[in-house]
PDB file of C-alpha atoms in Angstrom:
ATOM      1  CA  MET A   1     -43.415 -54.721  22.865  1.00 60.00           C
ATOM      2  CA  CYS A   2     -44.450 -51.810  24.625  1.00 54.00           C
ATOM      3  CA  GLN A   3     -47.473 -49.386  23.402  1.00 51.00           C
ATOM      4  CA  ASP A   4     -48.737 -46.200  25.010  1.00 49.00           C
ATOM      5  CA  ASN A   5     -52.382 -46.711  25.569  1.00 47.00           C
ATOM      6  CA  LYS A   6     -53.205 -43.234  26.317  1.00 49.00           C
ATOM      7  CA  PRO A   7     -55.960 -41.198  24.300  1.00 48.00           C
ATOM      8  CA  LEU A   8     -54.641 -39.662  20.939  1.00 51.00           C
ATOM      9  CA  LEU A   9     -53.387 -36.398  21.683  1.00 79.00           C
ATOM     10  CA  ARG A  10     -52.317 -33.220  19.527  1.00 89.00           C
ATOM     11  CA  HIS A  11     -49.608 -30.987  20.576  1.00 92.00           C
ATOM     12  CA  GLN A  12     -47.627 -27.568  19.761  1.00 94.00           C
ATOM     13  CA  GLY A  13     -43.863 -28.077  20.241  1.00 95.00           C
ATOM     14  CA  LYS A  14     -41.375 -25.158  20.039  1.00 97.00           C
ATOM     15  CA  LEU A  15     -38.699 -25.991  17.342  1.00 98.00           C
ATOM     16  CA  LEU A  16     -35.662 -25.022  19.344  1.00 98.00           C
ATOM     17  CA  ARG A  17     -32.592 -26.124  17.328  1.00 97.00           C
ATOM     18  CA  ASN A  18     -32.443 -27.713  13.767  1.00 98.00           C
ATOM     19  CA  GLU A  19     -29.038 -29.154  12.831  1.00 95.00           C
ATOM     20  CA  CYS A  20     -27.409 -30.139   9.670  1.00 95.00           C
ATOM     21  CA  LEU A  21     -26.046 -33.595  10.383  1.00 93.00           C
ATOM     22  CA  SER A  22     -25.206 -34.107   6.272  1.00 91.00           C
ATOM     23  CA  ASP A  23     -26.837 -33.047   2.884  1.00 89.00           C
ATOM     24  CA  SER A  24     -29.524 -35.026   3.699  1.00 91.00           C
ATOM     25  CA  THR A  25     -30.472 -35.416   7.382  1.00 94.00           C
ATOM     26  CA  ASN A  26     -31.030 -32.734   9.968  1.00 96.00           C
ATOM     27  CA  LEU A  27     -31.642 -33.133  13.659  1.00 97.00           C
ATOM     28  CA  LEU A  28     -34.517 -30.942  15.008  1.00 98.00           C
ATOM     29  CA  THR A  29     -34.949 -30.229  18.900  1.00 98.00           C
ATOM     30  CA  ILE A  30     -38.407 -29.626  19.915  1.00 98.00           C
ATOM     31  CA  LYS A  31     -39.767 -28.324  23.375  1.00 98.00           C
ATOM     32  CA  ALA A  32     -42.594 -30.640  23.483  1.00 96.00           C
ATOM     33  CA  PRO A  33     -43.139 -31.798  27.499  1.00 95.00           C
ATOM     34  CA  GLU A  34     -46.322 -33.778  27.373  1.00 94.00           C
ATOM     35  CA  PRO A  35     -44.749 -36.059  24.470  1.00 94.00           C
ATOM     36  CA  ALA A  36     -41.398 -36.211  26.294  1.00 95.00           C
ATOM     37  CA  ARG A  37     -42.922 -37.618  29.219  1.00 94.00           C
ATOM     38  CA  ALA A  38     -45.182 -40.319  27.327  1.00 93.00           C
ATOM     39  CA  ALA A  39     -42.681 -41.249  24.746  1.00 94.00           C
ATOM     40  CA  ARG A  40     -41.031 -44.809  24.788  1.00 94.00           C
ATOM     41  CA  PRO A  41     -38.417 -45.742  22.517  1.00 96.00           C
ATOM     42  CA  GLY A  42     -39.179 -47.309  19.120  1.00 96.00           C
ATOM     43  CA  GLN A  43     -41.990 -44.941  18.774  1.00 96.00           C
ATOM     44  CA  PHE A  44     -42.698 -42.110  16.709  1.00 95.00           C
ATOM     45  CA  VAL A  45     -44.706 -38.399  16.029  1.00 95.00           C
ATOM     46  CA  GLN A  46     -46.730 -37.449  13.213  1.00 93.00           C
ATOM     47  CA  LEU A  47     -45.529 -33.919  12.187  1.00 93.00           C
ATOM     48  CA  LYS A  48     -47.935 -31.635  10.154  1.00 92.00           C
ATOM     49  CA  THR A  49     -46.439 -30.179   7.065  1.00 89.00           C
ATOM     50  CA  SER A  50     -48.439 -28.106   4.019  1.00 89.00           C
ATOM     51  CA  HIS A  51     -48.032 -31.049   1.705  1.00 82.00           C
ATOM     52  CA  TYR A  52     -51.615 -32.951   3.122  1.00 78.00           C
ATOM     53  CA  LEU A  53     -50.704 -35.778   5.110  1.00 84.00           C
ATOM     54  CA  ARG A  54     -48.586 -35.564   8.107  1.00 89.00           C
ATOM     55  CA  ARG A  55     -44.939 -37.334   8.163  1.00 90.00           C
ATOM     56  CA  PRO A  56     -44.307 -40.053  10.764  1.00 91.00           C
ATOM     57  CA  ILE A  57     -40.849 -39.307  12.392  1.00 92.00           C
ATOM     58  CA  GLY A  58     -39.030 -41.776  14.815  1.00 94.00           C
ATOM     59  CA  LEU A  59     -38.016 -40.308  18.076  1.00 97.00           C
ATOM     60  CA  MET A  60     -34.155 -39.838  18.583  1.00 96.00           C
ATOM     61  CA  SER A  61     -33.986 -38.887  21.942  1.00 96.00           C
ATOM     62  CA  VAL A  62     -36.128 -38.071  24.679  1.00 96.00           C
ATOM     63  CA  ASP A  63     -35.297 -35.573  27.665  1.00 96.00           C
ATOM     64  CA  ARG A  64     -37.992 -36.043  29.915  1.00 95.00           C
ATOM     65  CA  GLU A  65     -36.780 -33.532  32.949  1.00 95.00           C
ATOM     66  CA  GLN A  66     -36.256 -30.565  29.933  1.00 97.00           C
ATOM     67  CA  GLY A  67     -39.324 -31.816  28.141  1.00 97.00           C
ATOM     68  CA  LEU A  68     -37.332 -32.187  24.942  1.00 98.00           C
ATOM     69  CA  ILE A  69     -37.601 -34.557  21.958  1.00 97.00           C
ATOM     70  CA  GLN A  70     -35.154 -34.973  19.291  1.00 98.00           C
ATOM     71  CA  LEU A  71     -36.274 -36.379  15.507  1.00 97.00           C
ATOM     72  CA  GLY A  72     -33.763 -37.157  12.770  1.00 96.00           C
ATOM     73  CA  ILE A  73     -35.318 -36.655   9.150  1.00 94.00           C
ATOM     74  CA  ARG A  74     -33.954 -37.711   6.050  1.00 92.00           C
ATOM     75  CA  ARG A  75     -35.061 -35.767   2.906  1.00 93.00           C
ATOM     76  CA  VAL A  76     -36.756 -37.663   0.349  1.00 90.00           C
ATOM     77  CA  GLY A  77     -39.531 -35.398  -0.949  1.00 90.00           C
ATOM     78  CA  PRO A  78     -41.491 -32.148  -0.538  1.00 91.00           C
ATOM     79  CA  GLY A  79     -42.785 -32.990   3.298  1.00 91.00           C
ATOM     80  CA  SER A  80     -39.210 -34.224   4.851  1.00 91.00           C
ATOM     81  CA  ASN A  81     -37.890 -30.910   3.003  1.00 93.00           C
ATOM     82  CA  GLU A  82     -40.326 -28.788   4.408  1.00 93.00           C
ATOM     83  CA  LEU A  83     -39.394 -30.047   7.703  1.00 94.00           C
ATOM     84  CA  CYS A  84     -35.982 -30.132   7.348  1.00 94.00           C
ATOM     85  CA  ASP A  85     -35.656 -26.323   6.386  1.00 94.00           C
ATOM     86  CA  LEU A  86     -38.008 -25.248   9.438  1.00 95.00           C
ATOM     87  CA  GLU A  87     -36.538 -22.713  11.185  1.00 96.00           C
ATOM     88  CA  PRO A  88     -35.674 -22.177  15.258  1.00 97.00           C
ATOM     89  CA  GLY A  89     -38.766 -20.398  17.211  1.00 97.00           C
ATOM     90  CA  ILE A  90     -41.391 -21.859  14.948  1.00 96.00           C
ATOM     91  CA  ILE A  91     -44.513 -23.865  16.410  1.00 97.00           C
ATOM     92  CA  VAL A  92     -44.461 -27.267  15.323  1.00 95.00           C
ATOM     93  CA  ASP A  93     -47.943 -28.902  15.291  1.00 95.00           C
ATOM     94  CA  LEU A  94     -47.494 -32.973  16.102  1.00 94.00           C
ATOM     95  CA  VAL A  95     -49.396 -35.957  17.099  1.00 93.00           C
ATOM     96  CA  GLY A  96     -47.652 -38.547  19.508  1.00 88.00           C
ATOM     97  CA  PRO A  97     -46.420 -40.456  20.525  1.00 95.00           C
ATOM     98  CA  LEU A  98     -47.722 -42.990  18.764  1.00 94.00           C
ATOM     99  CA  GLY A  99     -46.974 -46.856  17.786  1.00 94.00           C
ATOM    100  CA  THR A 100     -45.628 -49.777  19.829  1.00 94.00           C
ATOM    101  CA  GLY A 101     -42.125 -49.228  20.620  1.00 95.00           C
ATOM    102  CA  PHE A 102     -39.360 -51.499  21.677  1.00 96.00           C
ATOM    103  CA  ASP A 103     -39.735 -53.528  25.304  1.00 92.00           C
ATOM    104  CA  LEU A 104     -36.141 -54.038  26.986  1.00 88.00           C
ATOM    105  CA  GLY A 105     -37.104 -57.415  28.061  1.00 74.00           C
ATOM    106  CA  LEU A 106     -36.024 -61.119  27.261  1.00 65.00           C
ATOM    107  CA  PHE A 107     -39.294 -63.275  27.391  1.00 60.00           C
ATOM    108  CA  ASP A 108     -39.444 -66.930  28.116  1.00 56.00           C
ATOM    109  CA  GLU A 109     -42.064 -69.326  27.684  1.00 57.00           C
ATOM    110  CA  ASP A 110     -44.350 -68.255  30.222  1.00 54.00           C
ATOM    111  CA  ALA A 111     -44.044 -64.840  28.620  1.00 54.00           C
ATOM    112  CA  CYS A 112     -42.048 -63.512  31.653  1.00 57.00           C
ATOM    113  CA  ALA A 113     -39.243 -60.755  31.207  1.00 68.00           C
ATOM    114  CA  THR A 114     -36.045 -60.405  32.300  1.00 78.00           C
ATOM    115  CA  ALA A 115     -33.168 -57.845  31.209  1.00 81.00           C
ATOM    116  CA  PRO A 116     -30.858 -59.102  28.918  1.00 87.00           C
ATOM    117  CA  ALA A 117     -27.568 -59.024  29.858  1.00 90.00           C
ATOM    118  CA  HIS A 118     -26.326 -57.442  26.353  1.00 95.00           C
ATOM    119  CA  LEU A 119     -28.266 -55.381  24.078  1.00 97.00           C
ATOM    120  CA  VAL A 120     -27.067 -55.483  20.546  1.00 98.00           C
ATOM    121  CA  THR A 121     -28.638 -52.788  18.098  1.00 98.00           C
ATOM    122  CA  VAL A 122     -28.215 -52.658  14.413  1.00 98.00           C
ATOM    123  CA  GLY A 123     -28.829 -49.558  12.484  1.00 95.00           C
ATOM    124  CA  GLY A 124     -28.886 -49.192   8.612  1.00 89.00           C
ATOM    125  CA  GLY A 125     -28.555 -45.539   7.585  1.00 80.00           C
ATOM    126  CA  THR A 126     -31.169 -43.004   9.328  1.00 83.00           C
ATOM    127  CA  GLY A 127     -32.471 -46.563  10.952  1.00 90.00           C
ATOM    128  CA  LEU A 128     -29.783 -45.794  13.488  1.00 91.00           C
ATOM    129  CA  PHE A 129     -32.173 -42.658  14.720  1.00 94.00           C
ATOM    130  CA  PRO A 130     -34.752 -44.948  16.923  1.00 95.00           C
ATOM    131  CA  LEU A 131     -31.863 -46.710  18.407  1.00 97.00           C
ATOM    132  CA  ILE A 132     -30.083 -43.914  20.028  1.00 96.00           C
ATOM    133  CA  TYR A 133     -33.048 -43.457  22.289  1.00 96.00           C
ATOM    134  CA  LEU A 134     -33.099 -47.105  22.872  1.00 96.00           C
ATOM    135  CA  LEU A 135     -29.540 -47.490  23.739  1.00 96.00           C
ATOM    136  CA  GLU A 136     -29.818 -44.152  26.107  1.00 94.00           C
ATOM    137  CA  GLU A 137     -32.510 -46.020  28.007  1.00 93.00           C
ATOM    138  CA  ALA A 138     -30.878 -49.335  27.927  1.00 94.00           C
ATOM    139  CA  ALA A 139     -27.604 -47.360  29.588  1.00 92.00           C
ATOM    140  CA  GLY A 140     -29.832 -45.748  32.129  1.00 90.00           C
ATOM    141  CA  GLN A 141     -30.845 -49.612  33.261  1.00 90.00           C
ATOM    142  CA  GLY A 142     -27.471 -50.377  33.241  1.00 91.00           C
ATOM    143  CA  ILE A 143     -27.488 -52.947  30.296  1.00 94.00           C
ATOM    144  CA  THR A 144     -24.318 -53.222  28.487  1.00 95.00           C
ATOM    145  CA  THR A 145     -24.637 -52.100  24.614  1.00 96.00           C
ATOM    146  CA  THR A 146     -23.195 -52.767  21.688  1.00 97.00           C
ATOM    147  CA  ALA A 147     -23.868 -50.349  18.762  1.00 97.00           C
ATOM    148  CA  ILE A 148     -23.543 -51.201  14.895  1.00 97.00           C
ATOM    149  CA  ALA A 149     -24.359 -48.698  11.882  1.00 95.00           C
ATOM    150  CA  GLY A 150     -24.001 -49.638   8.532  1.00 93.00           C
ATOM    151  CA  PHE A 151     -23.351 -46.526   6.025  1.00 92.00           C
ATOM    152  CA  ARG A 152     -22.899 -47.318   1.940  1.00 88.00           C
ATOM    153  CA  SER A 153     -19.623 -44.870   2.594  1.00 88.00           C
ATOM    154  CA  GLN A 154     -17.638 -42.993   5.072  1.00 87.00           C
ATOM    155  CA  THR A 155     -18.848 -39.901   4.108  1.00 86.00           C
ATOM    156  CA  GLU A 156     -22.665 -40.545   5.152  1.00 87.00           C
ATOM    157  CA  ALA A 157     -21.116 -41.987   8.606  1.00 88.00           C
ATOM    158  CA  ILE A 158     -23.517 -39.314  11.042  1.00 92.00           C
ATOM    159  CA  LEU A 159     -23.408 -39.235  14.888  1.00 93.00           C
ATOM    160  CA  GLN A 160     -20.294 -40.980  15.334  1.00 91.00           C
ATOM    161  CA  GLU A 161     -19.636 -38.988  18.584  1.00 92.00           C
ATOM    162  CA  ARG A 162     -23.018 -39.150  19.883  1.00 93.00           C
ATOM    163  CA  MET A 163     -23.184 -43.293  19.161  1.00 92.00           C
ATOM    164  CA  ARG A 164     -19.831 -43.848  20.769  1.00 93.00           C
ATOM    165  CA  ALA A 165     -20.653 -41.647  23.900  1.00 92.00           C
ATOM    166  CA  THR A 166     -23.709 -43.675  24.429  1.00 92.00           C
ATOM    167  CA  ALA A 167     -22.790 -47.477  23.770  1.00 94.00           C
ATOM    168  CA  LYS A 168     -20.179 -49.272  25.645  1.00 93.00           C
ATOM    169  CA  GLN A 169     -19.025 -50.701  21.950  1.00 95.00           C
ATOM    170  CA  CYS A 170     -19.375 -48.959  18.661  1.00 95.00           C
ATOM    171  CA  ILE A 171     -19.257 -50.385  15.495  1.00 96.00           C
ATOM    172  CA  PHE A 172     -19.333 -48.309  12.100  1.00 95.00           C
ATOM    173  CA  ALA A 173     -19.425 -50.336   8.890  1.00 94.00           C
ATOM    174  CA  SER A 174     -19.446 -49.533   5.551  1.00 92.00           C
ATOM    175  CA  ASP A 175     -18.730 -51.567   2.136  1.00 87.00           C
ATOM    176  CA  THR A 176     -16.293 -48.955   1.114  1.00 89.00           C
ATOM    177  CA  GLY A 177     -13.950 -49.410   4.142  1.00 88.00           C
ATOM    178  CA  GLY A 178     -12.490 -46.031   6.066  1.00 89.00           C
ATOM    179  CA  LEU A 179     -14.536 -46.795   9.245  1.00 92.00           C
ATOM    180  CA  ASP A 180     -14.364 -49.682  11.870  1.00 93.00           C
ATOM    181  CA  PHE A 181     -15.679 -52.470   9.996  1.00 94.00           C
ATOM    182  CA  THR A 182     -15.323 -53.270   6.219  1.00 94.00           C
ATOM    183  CA  GLY A 183     -18.622 -54.763   5.118  1.00 93.00           C
ATOM    184  CA  HIS A 184     -22.163 -54.226   5.795  1.00 92.00           C
ATOM    185  CA  ALA A 185     -23.965 -54.201   9.378  1.00 95.00           C
ATOM    186  CA  GLY A 186     -25.449 -57.918   8.991  1.00 95.00           C
ATOM    187  CA  GLU A 187     -21.767 -59.064   8.751  1.00 95.00           C
ATOM    188  CA  ALA A 188     -20.703 -56.843  11.695  1.00 96.00           C
ATOM    189  CA  LEU A 189     -23.484 -58.861  13.762  1.00 97.00           C
ATOM    190  CA  THR A 190     -21.969 -62.021  12.709  1.00 97.00           C
ATOM    191  CA  SER A 191     -18.891 -60.909  13.934  1.00 95.00           C
ATOM    192  CA  VAL A 192     -20.123 -59.351  17.121  1.00 96.00           C
ATOM    193  CA  LEU A 193     -22.153 -62.337  18.086  1.00 96.00           C
ATOM    194  CA  ASP A 194     -19.455 -64.919  17.476  1.00 95.00           C
ATOM    195  CA  THR A 195     -17.577 -63.093  19.974  1.00 94.00           C
ATOM    196  CA  LEU A 196     -19.957 -62.886  22.685  1.00 93.00           C
ATOM    197  CA  SER A 197     -19.307 -65.238  25.583  1.00 90.00           C
ATOM    198  CA  LEU A 198     -22.958 -65.467  26.238  1.00 93.00           C
ATOM    199  CA  ARG A 199     -25.734 -67.462  25.884  1.00 93.00           C
ATOM    200  CA  PRO A 200     -28.337 -67.110  23.240  1.00 93.00           C
ATOM    201  CA  GLU A 201     -31.004 -66.447  25.669  1.00 90.00           C
ATOM    202  CA  GLN A 202     -28.898 -63.353  27.790  1.00 93.00           C
ATOM    203  CA  ILE A 203     -28.849 -61.641  24.401  1.00 95.00           C
ATOM    204  CA  LEU A 204     -31.414 -59.350  22.565  1.00 96.00           C
ATOM    205  CA  VAL A 205     -30.857 -57.802  19.318  1.00 98.00           C
ATOM    206  CA  CYS A 206     -32.847 -54.681  18.232  1.00 98.00           C
ATOM    207  CA  THR A 207     -32.281 -53.305  14.451  1.00 98.00           C
ATOM    208  CA  CYS A 208     -33.970 -50.651  12.249  1.00 96.00           C
ATOM    209  CA  GLY A 209     -32.987 -49.760   8.426  1.00 93.00           C
ATOM    210  CA  PRO A 210     -34.141 -51.329   5.177  1.00 92.00           C
ATOM    211  CA  VAL A 211     -36.081 -54.274   4.887  1.00 93.00           C
ATOM    212  CA  ALA A 212     -33.375 -56.383   3.514  1.00 93.00           C
ATOM    213  CA  LEU A 213     -30.787 -55.828   6.282  1.00 95.00           C
ATOM    214  CA  LEU A 214     -33.697 -56.365   8.828  1.00 96.00           C
ATOM    215  CA  GLU A 215     -34.364 -59.706   7.040  1.00 96.00           C
ATOM    216  CA  ASN A 216     -30.574 -60.518   6.984  1.00 96.00           C
ATOM    217  CA  ILE A 217     -30.661 -59.880  11.198  1.00 97.00           C
ATOM    218  CA  ALA A 218     -33.804 -61.554  11.972  1.00 96.00           C
ATOM    219  CA  LEU A 219     -32.720 -64.730  10.019  1.00 96.00           C
ATOM    220  CA  GLN A 220     -29.160 -64.686  11.781  1.00 96.00           C
ATOM    221  CA  CYS A 221     -31.024 -64.521  15.029  1.00 97.00           C
ATOM    222  CA  LEU A 222     -33.460 -67.064  14.278  1.00 94.00           C
ATOM    223  CA  GLU A 223     -30.832 -69.267  13.416  1.00 95.00           C
ATOM    224  CA  ARG A 224     -28.753 -68.547  16.484  1.00 96.00           C
ATOM    225  CA  LYS A 225     -32.389 -68.774  18.900  1.00 94.00           C
ATOM    226  CA  ILE A 226     -31.250 -65.050  19.901  1.00 96.00           C
ATOM    227  CA  GLN A 227     -34.452 -62.839  20.414  1.00 94.00           C
ATOM    228  CA  CYS A 228     -34.689 -59.954  17.967  1.00 96.00           C
ATOM    229  CA  GLN A 229     -36.982 -56.915  17.508  1.00 97.00           C
ATOM    230  CA  VAL A 230     -37.492 -55.402  14.386  1.00 97.00           C
ATOM    231  CA  SER A 231     -38.525 -51.821  13.724  1.00 96.00           C
ATOM    232  CA  LEU A 232     -39.789 -51.397  10.301  1.00 93.00           C
ATOM    233  CA  GLU A 233     -40.901 -48.911   8.096  1.00 84.00           C
ATOM    234  CA  ALA A 234     -43.952 -48.282   5.934  1.00 79.00           C
ATOM    235  CA  ARG A 235     -45.859 -45.648   3.902  1.00 79.00           C
ATOM    236  CA  MET A 236     -48.126 -44.190   6.771  1.00 79.00           C
ATOM    237  CA  ALA A 237     -51.284 -42.184   6.097  1.00 78.00           C
ATOM    238  CA  CYS A 238     -53.043 -41.999   9.394  1.00 80.00           C
ATOM    239  CA  GLY A 239     -50.516 -43.035  11.657  1.00 78.00           C
ATOM    240  CA  ILE A 240     -53.432 -44.576  14.262  1.00 81.00           C
ATOM    241  CA  GLY A 241     -54.344 -47.766  12.807  1.00 79.00           C
ATOM    242  CA  VAL A 242     -57.667 -46.787  11.165  1.00 85.00           C
ATOM    243  CA  CYS A 243     -56.660 -46.757   7.385  1.00 85.00           C
ATOM    244  CA  VAL A 244     -54.284 -49.832   7.236  1.00 84.00           C
ATOM    245  CA  SER A 245     -52.235 -48.623   4.418  1.00 85.00           C
ATOM    246  CA  CYS A 246     -49.033 -49.488   6.222  1.00 86.00           C
ATOM    247  CA  SER A 247     -49.955 -53.437   6.655  1.00 91.00           C
ATOM    248  CA  ILE A 248     -47.316 -55.864   6.638  1.00 90.00           C
ATOM    249  CA  PRO A 249     -47.478 -59.650   6.582  1.00 91.00           C
ATOM    250  CA  VAL A 250     -46.745 -61.654   9.829  1.00 92.00           C
ATOM    251  CA  TYR A 251     -47.180 -64.977  11.416  1.00 90.00           C
ATOM    252  CA  ARG A 252     -49.672 -65.550  13.960  1.00 80.00           C
ATOM    253  CA  ARG A 253     -47.385 -66.783  16.463  1.00 68.00           C
ATOM    254  CA  ASP A 254     -43.365 -66.045  16.888  1.00 63.00           C
ATOM    255  CA  SER A 255     -42.191 -68.952  15.103  1.00 58.00           C
ATOM    256  CA  GLY A 256     -40.421 -67.499  12.222  1.00 58.00           C
ATOM    257  CA  THR A 257     -42.180 -70.230  10.065  1.00 60.00           C
ATOM    258  CA  LYS A 258     -45.274 -71.186   8.361  1.00 59.00           C
ATOM    259  CA  THR A 259     -46.976 -74.176   9.727  1.00 55.00           C
ATOM    260  CA  ALA A 260     -50.187 -76.081   9.399  1.00 51.00           C
ATOM    261  CA  ASP A 261     -51.490 -74.018  12.692  1.00 57.00           C
ATOM    262  CA  ASN A 262     -49.598 -71.075  12.328  1.00 63.00           C
ATOM    263  CA  GLU A 263     -51.318 -69.069   9.536  1.00 82.00           C
ATOM    264  CA  THR A 264     -50.054 -65.709   8.251  1.00 86.00           C
ATOM    265  CA  THR A 265     -51.831 -62.654   8.375  1.00 90.00           C
ATOM    266  CA  TYR A 266     -51.291 -58.832   8.446  1.00 91.00           C
ATOM    267  CA  GLU A 267     -50.944 -56.190  10.908  1.00 92.00           C
ATOM    268  CA  ARG A 268     -50.252 -52.113  10.934  1.00 92.00           C
ATOM    269  CA  CYS A 269     -46.961 -50.832  11.281  1.00 90.00           C
ATOM    270  CA  CYS A 270     -48.056 -48.045  12.611  1.00 87.00           C
ATOM    271  CA  TYR A 271     -50.260 -49.289  15.457  1.00 91.00           C
ATOM    272  CA  ASP A 272     -49.188 -52.792  15.735  1.00 93.00           C
ATOM    273  CA  GLY A 273     -45.674 -51.900  15.426  1.00 89.00           C
ATOM    274  CA  PRO A 274     -43.741 -50.259  14.216  1.00 95.00           C
ATOM    275  CA  VAL A 275     -41.582 -52.361  16.626  1.00 97.00           C
ATOM    276  CA  PHE A 276     -42.229 -56.573  16.220  1.00 96.00           C
ATOM    277  CA  PRO A 277     -40.704 -59.508  17.491  1.00 95.00           C
ATOM    278  CA  ALA A 278     -38.443 -60.577  14.298  1.00 95.00           C
ATOM    279  CA  ALA A 279     -39.852 -64.189  14.498  1.00 92.00           C
ATOM    280  CA  ARG A 280     -43.326 -62.988  13.627  1.00 93.00           C
ATOM    281  CA  ILE A 281     -42.448 -61.174  10.467  1.00 94.00           C
ATOM    282  CA  VAL A 282     -43.121 -63.204   7.034  1.00 93.00           C
ATOM    283  CA  TRP A 283     -39.809 -61.786   5.114  1.00 91.00           C
ATOM    284  CA  PRO A 284     -39.706 -61.284   1.323  1.00 87.00           C
ATOM    285  CA  SER A 285     -37.533 -64.579   1.391  1.00 84.00           C
ATOM    286  CA  GLN A 286     -40.341 -66.538   2.883  1.00 84.00           C
ATOM    287  CA  GLY A 287     -42.775 -65.208   0.295  1.00 76.00           C
ATOM    288  CA  GLY A 288     -44.178 -62.110   2.495  1.00 72.00           C
ATOM    289  CA  ILE A 289     -45.595 -59.564  -0.081  1.00 66.00           C
ATOM    290  CA  TRP A 290     -44.487 -56.340   0.950  1.00 66.00           C
TER     291      TRP A 290
END
């Protein structure tokens, strides 16, 4: 995973656009040149609100040349509501980019990285936001991409045009039908992996969304011996690894199972993550306490 080791910096950005994607989600475009230059897919920024703690928001897209960052925000409470209601022209106080992001590399036993022949992303709901940035970076490196986005219903399926323009293949899934695939995103991944004529070691799967979806994706990849990276969501207070309120259960090694020599521990989602190798996570079905 890629982590930016630069000193923590606080920035002032100017909100250029605030677009309503749905009744519950907004897309903010902010002029913030320094964070844009330093950012990597999977990282996040902490936005200041009037409701005590900053809100961690994943980077959806970055334009380094123009110095722009885009943030997708879902309304879940007073802080996110305040951010979704910001007027263009306002100065936004942000800290970041923070955290460990995605790594567009496949690692062998000697930790040597090679680019994947095929990247598959799986996003559940607003979990697709950080994956768009990853898809854009992969496209720039000439990596073939498939994007899967799962929603509860057709009416909630946002950013379809944006994703179809970014990924070589794009599959929108919903249990209620009306999209490309009827069923949840994990079932769509099964269908995609069954049809790829590649060796497991040529494929990289990256996913973000609810824990139940991430566990489904991770266990599929573990069984198929496909490398998988997961971007986790947790309640964060400081965002820099000090308060440890966002700790998650992990194995000490990337085996996906507990053995006598592979005990479990906890790591900080905000600093060690939010992106982790899927095989390191102790999922709820494996006894992980979340």
